[in-house]
Short mmCIF file of C-alpha atoms in Angstrom, two decimals:
data_model
loop_
_atom_site.label_atom_id
_atom_site.label_comp_id
_atom_site.label_asym_id
_atom_site.label_seq_id
_atom_site.Cartn_x
_atom_site.Cartn_y
_atom_site.Cartn_z
CA UNK V 158 78.54 78.57 127.90
CA UNK V 159 77.59 81.87 129.48
CA UNK V 160 76.42 84.77 127.25
CA UNK V 161 79.46 87.00 127.81
CA UNK V 162 81.82 84.24 126.76
CA UNK V 163 79.65 83.51 123.74
CA UNK V 164 79.65 87.16 122.67
CA UNK V 165 83.41 87.50 123.07
CA UNK V 166 84.11 84.29 121.14
CA UNK V 167 81.88 85.46 118.31
CA UNK V 168 83.84 88.68 117.97
CA UNK V 169 87.12 86.79 117.68
CA UNK V 170 85.87 83.74 115.81
CA UNK V 171 87.86 83.22 112.65
CA UNK V 172 87.07 81.34 109.48
CA UNK V 173 89.14 78.26 108.82
CA UNK V 174 92.43 79.03 107.02
CA UNK V 175 91.24 77.27 103.87
CA UNK V 176 88.06 79.35 103.84
CA UNK V 177 90.05 82.56 104.25
CA UNK V 178 92.23 81.59 101.30
CA UNK V 179 89.14 80.82 99.20
CA UNK V 180 87.53 84.17 100.05
CA UNK V 181 90.71 86.05 99.19
CA UNK V 182 91.03 84.08 95.94
CA UNK V 183 87.41 84.96 95.14
CA UNK V 184 88.12 88.68 95.53
CA UNK V 185 91.26 88.44 93.43
CA UNK V 186 89.55 86.40 90.71
CA UNK V 187 86.65 88.86 90.51
CA UNK V 188 89.13 91.73 90.12
CA UNK V 189 91.13 89.98 87.42
CA UNK V 190 88.07 88.98 85.40
CA UNK V 191 86.49 92.43 85.70
CA UNK V 192 89.73 94.16 84.68
CA UNK V 193 90.12 91.81 81.72
CA UNK V 194 86.58 92.59 80.57
CA UNK V 195 87.29 96.31 80.97
CA UNK V 196 90.50 96.07 78.95
CA UNK V 197 88.85 94.07 76.16
CA UNK V 198 85.81 96.37 76.03
CA UNK V 199 88.00 99.46 76.10
CA UNK V 200 90.24 98.09 73.36
CA UNK V 201 87.26 97.17 71.18
CA UNK V 202 85.73 100.63 71.52
CA UNK V 203 89.02 102.44 71.17
CA UNK V 204 89.91 105.46 73.21
CA UNK V 205 90.76 108.93 72.10
CA UNK V 206 94.31 110.20 71.91
CA UNK V 207 93.95 113.81 70.90
CA UNK V 208 96.08 115.38 73.59
CA UNK V 209 99.13 113.59 75.04
CA UNK V 210 98.85 115.59 78.27
CA UNK V 211 95.26 114.47 78.76
CA UNK V 212 96.22 110.86 78.07
CA UNK V 213 98.98 111.05 80.73
CA UNK V 214 96.54 112.61 83.19
CA UNK V 215 93.89 109.93 82.64
CA UNK V 216 96.42 107.10 82.83
CA UNK V 217 97.76 108.63 86.06
CA UNK V 218 94.21 108.67 87.41
CA UNK V 219 93.85 105.01 86.43
CA UNK V 220 97.03 104.25 88.39
CA UNK V 221 95.65 106.16 91.39
CA UNK V 222 92.42 104.15 91.12
CA UNK V 223 94.48 100.97 91.03
CA UNK V 224 96.27 102.00 94.23
CA UNK V 225 92.92 102.69 95.90
CA UNK V 226 91.71 99.29 94.69
CA UNK V 227 94.76 97.58 96.20
CA UNK V 228 94.13 99.34 99.52
CA UNK V 229 90.48 98.21 99.46
CA UNK V 230 91.56 94.64 98.66
CA UNK V 231 93.99 94.69 101.58
CA UNK V 232 91.29 96.00 103.92
CA UNK V 233 88.77 93.40 102.77
CA UNK V 234 91.36 90.64 102.95
CA UNK V 235 91.92 91.58 106.59
CA UNK V 236 88.15 91.87 107.28
CA UNK V 237 87.26 88.52 105.76
CA UNK V 238 89.27 86.64 108.37
CA UNK V 239 86.31 86.90 110.77
CA UNK V 240 82.86 85.45 110.35
CA UNK V 241 80.92 87.39 107.76
CA UNK V 242 77.37 87.26 106.52
CA UNK V 243 77.42 85.58 103.06
CA UNK V 244 75.48 88.29 101.13
CA UNK V 245 77.95 90.82 102.50
CA UNK V 246 80.88 88.87 101.04
CA UNK V 247 79.14 88.72 97.66
CA UNK V 248 78.44 92.46 97.83
CA UNK V 249 82.09 93.18 98.69
CA UNK V 250 83.19 91.10 95.70
CA UNK V 251 80.76 92.84 93.35
CA UNK V 252 81.85 96.31 94.47
CA UNK V 253 85.53 95.44 94.10
CA UNK V 254 84.83 93.98 90.65
CA UNK V 255 83.11 97.17 89.52
CA UNK V 256 86.07 99.21 90.78
CA UNK V 257 88.47 97.01 88.84
CA UNK V 258 86.33 97.23 85.69
CA UNK V 259 86.13 101.01 85.92
CA UNK V 260 89.89 101.37 86.41
CA UNK V 261 90.54 99.27 83.31
CA UNK V 262 88.15 101.42 81.28
CA UNK V 263 89.92 104.59 82.38
CA UNK V 264 93.29 103.08 81.46
CA UNK V 265 91.94 102.24 77.99
CA UNK V 266 90.56 105.80 77.68
CA UNK V 267 87.07 104.50 76.92
CA UNK V 268 83.78 105.58 78.51
CA UNK V 269 85.58 107.93 80.91
CA UNK V 270 82.39 109.44 82.36
CA UNK V 271 80.75 106.07 82.90
CA UNK V 272 83.95 104.63 84.36
CA UNK V 273 84.33 107.53 86.79
CA UNK V 274 80.73 107.16 87.89
CA UNK V 275 81.09 103.40 88.37
CA UNK V 276 84.32 103.75 90.35
CA UNK V 277 82.96 106.37 92.72
CA UNK V 278 79.59 104.63 93.08
CA UNK V 279 81.36 101.43 94.07
CA UNK V 280 83.42 103.34 96.63
CA UNK V 281 80.21 104.71 98.13
CA UNK V 282 78.70 101.21 98.05
CA UNK V 283 81.73 99.83 99.89
CA UNK V 284 81.41 102.57 102.51
CA UNK V 285 77.73 101.70 103.03
CA UNK V 286 78.56 97.98 103.20
CA UNK V 287 81.28 98.58 105.77
CA UNK V 288 78.93 100.73 107.83
CA UNK V 289 76.24 98.01 107.63
CA UNK V 290 78.69 95.25 108.56
CA UNK V 291 77.32 95.18 112.11
CA UNK V 292 73.91 94.13 110.74
CA UNK V 293 75.53 91.07 109.21
CA UNK V 294 77.32 90.40 112.47
CA UNK V 295 74.02 90.65 114.37
CA UNK V 296 72.41 88.16 111.98
CA UNK V 297 75.37 85.82 112.41
CA UNK V 298 75.04 86.14 116.21
CA UNK V 299 71.35 85.29 116.01
CA UNK V 300 72.04 82.28 113.81
CA UNK V 301 74.81 81.00 116.08
CA UNK V 302 72.65 81.63 119.15
CA UNK V 303 69.77 79.66 117.60
CA UNK V 304 72.12 76.80 116.74
CA UNK V 305 73.54 76.84 120.25
CA UNK V 306 70.05 76.63 121.77
CA UNK V 307 69.00 73.97 119.28
CA UNK V 308 66.53 75.88 117.11
CA UNK V 309 66.90 75.90 113.32
#
């Protein structure tokens, strides 16, 4: 196989359909568990309800965070069709889980400052991970090249 063909097949090489389904299920499961923990923790702590206008505003922000989370899940679901470095997948799942946890805390009106920090920090982490995705792709290329040549 010549190098140009190898490079082009790597760029378009897809995971098996069962692996794609498992990766998507992993992301969804992490989100559900993290949101459940956020709801339980927020319920146990109890939020404040002093001003109905503020409660509506914060719940609206939680809905907006949920929409952003759905968009991120759709983007990652599309991205995970191609070969991906395993630590990158775990990092994606962790960042999405933190976003889900923070959104649930905001909905429960508990730890608003901490939840806002966690949500925005995970968005920044996702941005960094997406920008560093080519490093994972380069490592995958090196591993596939070594396997093609016969080195471990």
